Coordinates of C-alpha atoms in Angstrom, one line a residue:
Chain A
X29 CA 35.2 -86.2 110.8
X30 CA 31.7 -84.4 109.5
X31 CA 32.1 -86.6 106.7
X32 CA 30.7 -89.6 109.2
X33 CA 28.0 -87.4 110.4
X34 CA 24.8 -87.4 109.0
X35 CA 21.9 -85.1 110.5
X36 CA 18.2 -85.1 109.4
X37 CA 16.3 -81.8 110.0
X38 CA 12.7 -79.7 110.1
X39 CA 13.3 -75.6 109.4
X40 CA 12.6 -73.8 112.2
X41 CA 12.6 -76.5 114.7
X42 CA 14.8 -75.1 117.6
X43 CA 16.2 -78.4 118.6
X44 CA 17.4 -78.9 115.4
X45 CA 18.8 -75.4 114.7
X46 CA 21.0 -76.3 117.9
X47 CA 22.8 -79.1 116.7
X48 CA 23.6 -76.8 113.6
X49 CA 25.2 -74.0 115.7
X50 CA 27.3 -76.6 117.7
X51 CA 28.5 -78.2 114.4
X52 CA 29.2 -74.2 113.0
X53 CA 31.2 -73.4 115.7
X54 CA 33.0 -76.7 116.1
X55 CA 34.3 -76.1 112.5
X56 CA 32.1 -79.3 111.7
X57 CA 30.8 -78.4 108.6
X58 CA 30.6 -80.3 105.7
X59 CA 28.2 -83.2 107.3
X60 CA 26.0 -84.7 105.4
X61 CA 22.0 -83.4 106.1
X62 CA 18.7 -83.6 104.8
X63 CA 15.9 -81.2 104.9
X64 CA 12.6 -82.8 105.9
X65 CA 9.0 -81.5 106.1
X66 CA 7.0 -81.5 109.2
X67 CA 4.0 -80.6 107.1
X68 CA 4.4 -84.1 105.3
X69 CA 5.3 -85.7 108.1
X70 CA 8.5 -86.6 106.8
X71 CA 9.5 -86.9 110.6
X72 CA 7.5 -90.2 110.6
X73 CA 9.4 -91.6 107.4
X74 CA 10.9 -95.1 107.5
X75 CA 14.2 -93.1 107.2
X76 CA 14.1 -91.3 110.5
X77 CA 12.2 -94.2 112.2
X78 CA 15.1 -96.6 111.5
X79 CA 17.8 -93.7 113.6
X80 CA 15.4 -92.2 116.0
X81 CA 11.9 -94.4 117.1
X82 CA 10.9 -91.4 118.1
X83 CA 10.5 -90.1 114.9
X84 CA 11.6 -86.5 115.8
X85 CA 13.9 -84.3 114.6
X86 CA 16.6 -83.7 114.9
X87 CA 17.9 -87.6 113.9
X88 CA 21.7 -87.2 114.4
X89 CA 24.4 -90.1 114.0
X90 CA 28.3 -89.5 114.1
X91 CA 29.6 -93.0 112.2
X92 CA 27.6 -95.6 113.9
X93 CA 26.9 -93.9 116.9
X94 CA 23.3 -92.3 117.6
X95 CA 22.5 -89.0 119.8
X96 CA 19.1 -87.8 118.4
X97 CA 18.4 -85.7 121.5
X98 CA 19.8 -82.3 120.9
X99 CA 20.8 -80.7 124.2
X100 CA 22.6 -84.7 124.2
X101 CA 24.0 -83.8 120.6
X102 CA 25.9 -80.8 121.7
X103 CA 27.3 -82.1 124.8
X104 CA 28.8 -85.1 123.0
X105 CA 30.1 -82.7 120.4
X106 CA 32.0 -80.5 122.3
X107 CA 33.3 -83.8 124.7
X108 CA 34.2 -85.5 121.1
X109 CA 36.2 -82.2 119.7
X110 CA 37.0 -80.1 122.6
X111 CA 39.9 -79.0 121.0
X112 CA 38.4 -78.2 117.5
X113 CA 36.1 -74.8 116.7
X114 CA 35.6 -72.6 119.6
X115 CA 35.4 -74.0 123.7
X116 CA 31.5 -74.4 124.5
X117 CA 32.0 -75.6 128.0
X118 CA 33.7 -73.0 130.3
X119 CA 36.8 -74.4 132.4
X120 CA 36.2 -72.2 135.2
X121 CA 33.9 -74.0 137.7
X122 CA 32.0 -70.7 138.3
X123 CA 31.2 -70.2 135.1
X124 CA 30.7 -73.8 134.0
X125 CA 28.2 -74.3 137.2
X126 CA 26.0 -71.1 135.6
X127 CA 26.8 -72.6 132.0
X128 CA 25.1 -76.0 133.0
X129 CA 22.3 -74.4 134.7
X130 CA 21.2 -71.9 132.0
X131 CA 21.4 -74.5 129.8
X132 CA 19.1 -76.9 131.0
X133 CA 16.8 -73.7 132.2
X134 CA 16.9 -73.4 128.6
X135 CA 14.7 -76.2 128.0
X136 CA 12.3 -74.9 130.3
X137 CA 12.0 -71.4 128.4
X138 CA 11.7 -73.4 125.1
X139 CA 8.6 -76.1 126.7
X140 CA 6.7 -72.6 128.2
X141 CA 7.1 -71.2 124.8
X142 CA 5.5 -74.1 122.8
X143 CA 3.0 -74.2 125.0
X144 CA 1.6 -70.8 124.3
X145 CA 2.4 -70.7 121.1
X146 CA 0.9 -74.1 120.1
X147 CA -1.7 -74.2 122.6
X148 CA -4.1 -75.7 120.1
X149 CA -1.6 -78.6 119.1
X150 CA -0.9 -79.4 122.4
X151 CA -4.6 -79.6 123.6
X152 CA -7.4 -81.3 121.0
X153 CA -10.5 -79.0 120.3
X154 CA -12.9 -79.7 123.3
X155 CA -10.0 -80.1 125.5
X156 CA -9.3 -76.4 125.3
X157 CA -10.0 -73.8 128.1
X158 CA -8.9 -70.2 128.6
X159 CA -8.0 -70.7 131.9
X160 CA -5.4 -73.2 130.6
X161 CA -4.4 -71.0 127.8
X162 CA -4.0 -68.3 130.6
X163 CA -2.4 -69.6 133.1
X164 CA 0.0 -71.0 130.3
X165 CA 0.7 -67.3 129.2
X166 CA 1.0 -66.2 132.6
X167 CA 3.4 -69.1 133.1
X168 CA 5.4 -68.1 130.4
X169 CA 5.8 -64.1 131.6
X170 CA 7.3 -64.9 134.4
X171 CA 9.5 -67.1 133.1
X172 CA 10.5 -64.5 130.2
X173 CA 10.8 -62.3 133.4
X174 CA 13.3 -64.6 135.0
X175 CA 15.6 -64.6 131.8
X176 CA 15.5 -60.6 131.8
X177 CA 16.6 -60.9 135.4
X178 CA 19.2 -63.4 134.7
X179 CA 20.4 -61.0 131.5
X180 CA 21.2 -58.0 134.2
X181 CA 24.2 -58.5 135.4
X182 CA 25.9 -60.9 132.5
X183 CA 27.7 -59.4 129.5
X184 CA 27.0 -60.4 126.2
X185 CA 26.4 -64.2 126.7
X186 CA 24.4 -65.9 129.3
X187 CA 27.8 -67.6 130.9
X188 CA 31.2 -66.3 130.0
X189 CA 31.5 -66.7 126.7
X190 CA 29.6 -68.2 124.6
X191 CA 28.7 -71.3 125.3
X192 CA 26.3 -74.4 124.6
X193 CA 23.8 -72.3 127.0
X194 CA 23.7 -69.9 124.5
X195 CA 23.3 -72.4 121.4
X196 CA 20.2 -73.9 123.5
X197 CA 18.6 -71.0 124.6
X198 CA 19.5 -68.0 121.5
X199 CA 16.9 -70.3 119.0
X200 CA 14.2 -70.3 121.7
X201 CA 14.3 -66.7 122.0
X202 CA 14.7 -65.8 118.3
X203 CA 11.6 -68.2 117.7
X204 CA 9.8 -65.8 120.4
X205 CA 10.5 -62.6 118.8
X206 CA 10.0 -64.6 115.6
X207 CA 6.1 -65.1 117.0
X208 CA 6.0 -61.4 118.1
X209 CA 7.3 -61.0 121.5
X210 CA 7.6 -57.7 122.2
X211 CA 11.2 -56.2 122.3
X212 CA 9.7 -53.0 124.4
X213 CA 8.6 -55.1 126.9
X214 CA 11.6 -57.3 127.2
X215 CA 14.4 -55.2 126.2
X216 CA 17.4 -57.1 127.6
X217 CA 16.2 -60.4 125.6
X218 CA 15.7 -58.0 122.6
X219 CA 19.5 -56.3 123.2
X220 CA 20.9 -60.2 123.2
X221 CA 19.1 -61.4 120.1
X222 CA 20.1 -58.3 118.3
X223 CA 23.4 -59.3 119.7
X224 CA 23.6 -63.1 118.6
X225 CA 21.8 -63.3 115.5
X226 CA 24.8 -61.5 113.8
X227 CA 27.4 -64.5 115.1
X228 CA 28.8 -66.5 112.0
X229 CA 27.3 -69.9 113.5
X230 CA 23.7 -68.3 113.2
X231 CA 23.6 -66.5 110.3
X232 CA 25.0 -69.8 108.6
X233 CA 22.3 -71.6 110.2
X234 CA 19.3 -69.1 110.4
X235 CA 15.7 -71.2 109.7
X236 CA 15.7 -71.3 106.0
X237 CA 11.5 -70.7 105.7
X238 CA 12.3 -67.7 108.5
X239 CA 13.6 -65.9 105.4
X240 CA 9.7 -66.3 104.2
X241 CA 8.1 -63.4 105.2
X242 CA 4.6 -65.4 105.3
X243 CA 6.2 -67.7 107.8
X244 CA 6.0 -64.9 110.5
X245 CA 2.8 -65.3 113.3
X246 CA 1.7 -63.3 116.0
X247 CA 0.9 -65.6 118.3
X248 CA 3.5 -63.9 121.2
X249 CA 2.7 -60.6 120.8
X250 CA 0.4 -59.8 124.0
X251 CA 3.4 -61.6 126.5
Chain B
X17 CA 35.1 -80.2 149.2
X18 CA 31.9 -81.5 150.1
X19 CA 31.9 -79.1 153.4
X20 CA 31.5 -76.4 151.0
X21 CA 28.2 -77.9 149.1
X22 CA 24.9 -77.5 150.7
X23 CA 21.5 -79.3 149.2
X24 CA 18.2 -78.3 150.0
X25 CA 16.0 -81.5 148.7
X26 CA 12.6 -83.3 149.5
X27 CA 11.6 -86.4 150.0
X28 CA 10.5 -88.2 147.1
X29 CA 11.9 -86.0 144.0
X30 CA 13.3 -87.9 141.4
X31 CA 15.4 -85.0 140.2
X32 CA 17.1 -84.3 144.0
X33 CA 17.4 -88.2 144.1
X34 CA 19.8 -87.7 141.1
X35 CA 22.2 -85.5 142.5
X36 CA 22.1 -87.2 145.7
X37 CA 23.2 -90.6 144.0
X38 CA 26.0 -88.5 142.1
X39 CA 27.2 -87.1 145.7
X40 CA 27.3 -90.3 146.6
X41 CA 29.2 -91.5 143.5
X42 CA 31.8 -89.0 143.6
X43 CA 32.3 -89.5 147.3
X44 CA 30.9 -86.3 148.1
X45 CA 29.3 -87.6 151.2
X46 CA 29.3 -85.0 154.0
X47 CA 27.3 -82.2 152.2
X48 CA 25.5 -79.7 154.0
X49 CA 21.7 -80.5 153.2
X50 CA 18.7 -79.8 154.6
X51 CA 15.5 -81.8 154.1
X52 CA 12.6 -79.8 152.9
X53 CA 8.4 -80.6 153.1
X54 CA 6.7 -79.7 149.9
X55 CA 3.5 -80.4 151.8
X56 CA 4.3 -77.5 154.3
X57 CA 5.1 -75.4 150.8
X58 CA 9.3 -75.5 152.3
X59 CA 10.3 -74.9 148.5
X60 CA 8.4 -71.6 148.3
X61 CA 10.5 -70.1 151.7
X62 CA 12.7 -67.1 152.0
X63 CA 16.0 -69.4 152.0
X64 CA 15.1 -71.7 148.8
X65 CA 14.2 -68.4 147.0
X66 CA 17.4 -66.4 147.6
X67 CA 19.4 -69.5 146.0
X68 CA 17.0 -70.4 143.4
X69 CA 14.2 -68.0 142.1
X70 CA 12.3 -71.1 140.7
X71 CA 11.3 -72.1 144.0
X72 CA 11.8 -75.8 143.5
X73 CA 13.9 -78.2 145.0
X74 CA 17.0 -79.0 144.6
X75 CA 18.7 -75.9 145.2
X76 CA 22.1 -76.8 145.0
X77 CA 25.3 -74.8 145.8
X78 CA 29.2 -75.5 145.9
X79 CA 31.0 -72.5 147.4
X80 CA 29.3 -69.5 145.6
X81 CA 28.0 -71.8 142.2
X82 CA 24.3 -72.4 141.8
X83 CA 23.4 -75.1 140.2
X84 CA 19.9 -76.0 140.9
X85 CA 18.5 -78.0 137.6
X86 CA 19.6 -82.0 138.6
X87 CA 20.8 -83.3 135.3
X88 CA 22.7 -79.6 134.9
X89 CA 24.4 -80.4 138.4
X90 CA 25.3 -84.0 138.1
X91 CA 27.0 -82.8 134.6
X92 CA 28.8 -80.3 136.8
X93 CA 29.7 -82.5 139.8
X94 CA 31.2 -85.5 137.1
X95 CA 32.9 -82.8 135.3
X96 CA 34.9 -81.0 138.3
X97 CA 35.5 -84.1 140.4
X98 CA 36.4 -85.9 137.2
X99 CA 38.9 -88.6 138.9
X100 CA 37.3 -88.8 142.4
X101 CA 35.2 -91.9 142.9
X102 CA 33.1 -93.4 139.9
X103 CA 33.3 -92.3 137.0
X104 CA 29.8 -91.3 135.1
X105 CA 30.8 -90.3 131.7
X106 CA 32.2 -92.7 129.7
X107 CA 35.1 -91.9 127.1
X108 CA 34.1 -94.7 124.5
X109 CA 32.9 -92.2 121.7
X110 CA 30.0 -94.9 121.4
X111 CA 28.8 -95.1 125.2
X112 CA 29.3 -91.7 125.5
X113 CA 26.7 -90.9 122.8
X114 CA 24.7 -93.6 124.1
X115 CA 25.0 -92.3 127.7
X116 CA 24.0 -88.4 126.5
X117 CA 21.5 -89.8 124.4
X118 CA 19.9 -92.1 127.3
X119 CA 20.4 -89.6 130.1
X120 CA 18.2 -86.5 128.2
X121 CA 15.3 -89.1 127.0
X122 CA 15.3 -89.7 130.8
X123 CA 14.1 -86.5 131.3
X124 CA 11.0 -87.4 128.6
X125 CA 10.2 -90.5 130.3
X126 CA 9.8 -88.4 134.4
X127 CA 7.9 -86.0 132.5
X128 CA 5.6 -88.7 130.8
X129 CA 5.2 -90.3 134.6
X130 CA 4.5 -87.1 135.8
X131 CA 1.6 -86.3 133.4
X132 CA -0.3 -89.7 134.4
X133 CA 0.5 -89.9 137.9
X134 CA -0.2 -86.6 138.6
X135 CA -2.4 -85.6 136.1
X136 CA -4.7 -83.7 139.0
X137 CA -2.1 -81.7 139.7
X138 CA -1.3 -80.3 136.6
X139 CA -5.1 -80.0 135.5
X140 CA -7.2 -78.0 137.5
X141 CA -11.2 -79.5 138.5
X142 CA -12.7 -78.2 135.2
X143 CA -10.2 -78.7 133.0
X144 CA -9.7 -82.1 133.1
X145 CA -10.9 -85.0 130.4
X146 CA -10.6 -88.4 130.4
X147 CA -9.5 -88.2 126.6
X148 CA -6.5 -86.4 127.7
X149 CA -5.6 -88.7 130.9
X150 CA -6.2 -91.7 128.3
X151 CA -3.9 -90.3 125.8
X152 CA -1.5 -89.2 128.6
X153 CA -1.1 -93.2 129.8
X154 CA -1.1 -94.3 126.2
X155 CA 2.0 -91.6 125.6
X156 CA 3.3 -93.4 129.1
X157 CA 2.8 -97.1 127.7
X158 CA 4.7 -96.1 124.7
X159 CA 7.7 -94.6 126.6
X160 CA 7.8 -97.2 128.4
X161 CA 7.7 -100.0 125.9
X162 CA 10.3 -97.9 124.2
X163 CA 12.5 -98.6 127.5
X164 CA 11.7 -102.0 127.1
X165 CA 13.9 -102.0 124.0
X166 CA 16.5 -100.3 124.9
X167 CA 17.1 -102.8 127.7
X168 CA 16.8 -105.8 125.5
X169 CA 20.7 -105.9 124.3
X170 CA 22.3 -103.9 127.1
X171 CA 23.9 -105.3 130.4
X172 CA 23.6 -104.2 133.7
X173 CA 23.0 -100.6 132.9
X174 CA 22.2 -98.5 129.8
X175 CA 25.2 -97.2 128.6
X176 CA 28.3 -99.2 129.3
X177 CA 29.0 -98.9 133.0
X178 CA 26.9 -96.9 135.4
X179 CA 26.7 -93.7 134.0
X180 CA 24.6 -90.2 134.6
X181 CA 22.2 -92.2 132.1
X182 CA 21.2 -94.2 134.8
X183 CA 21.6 -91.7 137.6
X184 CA 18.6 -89.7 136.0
X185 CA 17.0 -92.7 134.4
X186 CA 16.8 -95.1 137.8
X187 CA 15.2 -92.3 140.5
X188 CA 12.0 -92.0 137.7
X189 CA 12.0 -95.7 137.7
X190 CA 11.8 -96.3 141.1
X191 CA 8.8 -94.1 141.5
X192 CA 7.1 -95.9 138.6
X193 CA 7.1 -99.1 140.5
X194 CA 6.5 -97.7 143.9
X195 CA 3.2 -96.1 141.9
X196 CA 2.2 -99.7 141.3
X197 CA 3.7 -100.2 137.5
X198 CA 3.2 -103.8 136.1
X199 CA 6.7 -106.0 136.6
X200 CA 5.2 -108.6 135.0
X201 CA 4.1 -106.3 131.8
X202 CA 7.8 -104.8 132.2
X203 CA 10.3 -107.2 132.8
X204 CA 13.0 -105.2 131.3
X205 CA 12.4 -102.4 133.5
X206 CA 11.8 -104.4 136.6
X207 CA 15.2 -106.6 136.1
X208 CA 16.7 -103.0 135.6
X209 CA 15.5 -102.1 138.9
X210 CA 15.7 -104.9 141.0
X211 CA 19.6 -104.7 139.9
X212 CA 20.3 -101.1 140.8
X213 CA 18.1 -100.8 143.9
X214 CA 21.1 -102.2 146.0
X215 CA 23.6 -99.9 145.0
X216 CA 25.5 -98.6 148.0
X217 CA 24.7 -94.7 146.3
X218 CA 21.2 -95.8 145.8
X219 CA 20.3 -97.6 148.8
X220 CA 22.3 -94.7 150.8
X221 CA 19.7 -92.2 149.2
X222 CA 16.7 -94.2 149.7
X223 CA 13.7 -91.4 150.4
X224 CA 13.5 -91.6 153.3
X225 CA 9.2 -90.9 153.2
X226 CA 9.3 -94.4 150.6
X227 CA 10.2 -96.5 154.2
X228 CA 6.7 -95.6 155.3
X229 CA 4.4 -98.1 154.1
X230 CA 1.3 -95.6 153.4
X231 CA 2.9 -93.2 151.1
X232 CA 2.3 -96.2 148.4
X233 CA 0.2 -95.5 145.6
X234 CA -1.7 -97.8 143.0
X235 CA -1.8 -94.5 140.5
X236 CA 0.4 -96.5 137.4
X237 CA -1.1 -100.3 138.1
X238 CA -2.9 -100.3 134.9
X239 CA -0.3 -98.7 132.7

């Protein structure tokens, strides 16, 4: 079945670095793929445009069939092969209802992220203000706050086992500590990216310029 | 099972539209619910922030499962009440990728609403710019004229049969013609929503503030 799939992707691009877990631990491998460049716009190719009119990436299709939006991806994945790789949707309604929800929550973490982070893409110069850029790092230590909370009483993964809540949310976070975040000031986050970021489906997928050490920014540290 | 479910929703919000349309779908009528004012600030009480620490409405429980994010709990709903009333994921591999794939860029296109319709709201006096609201509706034109597309070859609805695509998609509609969008710049959209509006879980969900002819608003007439 990987054989049909074909998935276009930017390193270090969380959404993208998703779709790749799901695929690891589905026992998908062996896709086809191509690495593109943000930097050359390579997003905004004819290629991409043709799959995804978006011209984002990830630009996923399994045969004919397109899902370009990750979160989307993954769910279809796991519906398409639930019986294949490792069981990324709980059973047990309890833990399926917190699976679902930490999930999407995930998305949330990931848009407060980008926009500290890449404040200055988001907003043109003269549009800028540090009240914004404030009140957007504010926005995003309570939210970091929320996930500490949330890591309290769970065990190793954010809803049973692990589960597509973890393949959303574990890039986010390693992109934060990636940008600086401090692991003193959010130790349980720290504890579970210590945690994940050994799991076969990572490693095998782990940003490919991460590995360049001139990659690495500070622009998380003082959240 | 519905006696053990309790909503706590406003008036108005797209996403507690959508899980009140899935209720509805699933023959979950007979919920617990309680209807909140966001004017009076409702969503920041006590009650809404022992269920969800977001402080946003919904807040959604079944028994002792939270699920408050919408497109997380219609997922959830669909997925344990799988073969009671409609069902809103389709098995078809190729309207089910559709149907992810619709449902998550339906959370783009609210977002893209939000950021013109309320762009006061989310930009405080003195950090606002006209360059940015321009480039926020020309982001909203080009969602929407991507929308336009989608409904060019599709029936009724946009993934097969009525699906969660259109349960998140249809509420964010809605609000975009009841802000004064264009039917006559999109047809597409207003066939689309002239189609669904009389659906017995639709109409049966109806805000109930939309019946009172003030609350109108011109905010999207020249998008």
């Amino acid at each position: 079945m990987a054989k049909s799939m074909y998935l276009l992707w930017g390193s270090g691009s969380c959404p993208c670095w998703r779709i790749m877990i799901t695929l690891e631990e589905k026992k998908l491998q062996g896709y086809k793929q191509k690495l593109l460049s943000f930097e050359k716009e390579e997003h905004k190719s004819k290629e991409v445009l043709e799959i995804n009119p978006r011209g984002q990436l990830p630009t996923f299709k399994h045969g004919d069939d397109i899902i370009n939006e990750s979160t989307g991806a993954c769910l279809y994945l796991e519906n398409q092969f639930k019986s294949q790789g490792n069981k990324l949707i709980p059973d047990n309604p309890a833990e399926q209802a917190l699976m679902y929800q930490r999930m999407m929550e995930g998305l949330t973490l990931y848009e407060k992220l980008n926009l500290v982070a890449f404040y200055d893409f988001y907003a043109p110069e003269g549009e800028r203000h540090d009240s914004a850029l404030k009140r957007n790092k504010d926005n995003l230590v309570t939210e970091l706050q929320l996930w500490e909370s949330y890591l309290e009483n769970v065990g190793r993964y954010l809803a049973g086992g692990f589960s597509l809540a973890d393949v959303v949310v574990f890039p986010s976070l390693a992109y934060a500590f990636r940008y600086g975040l401090s692991a003193g000031r959010y130790p349980k986050l720290a504890k579970y990216y210590s945690l994940l970021k050994d799991r076969p489906s990572i490693k095998a997928t782990w940003p490919p310029k991460w590995f360049q050490i001139e990659q690495r920014s500070e622009s998380l540290k003082d959240i």
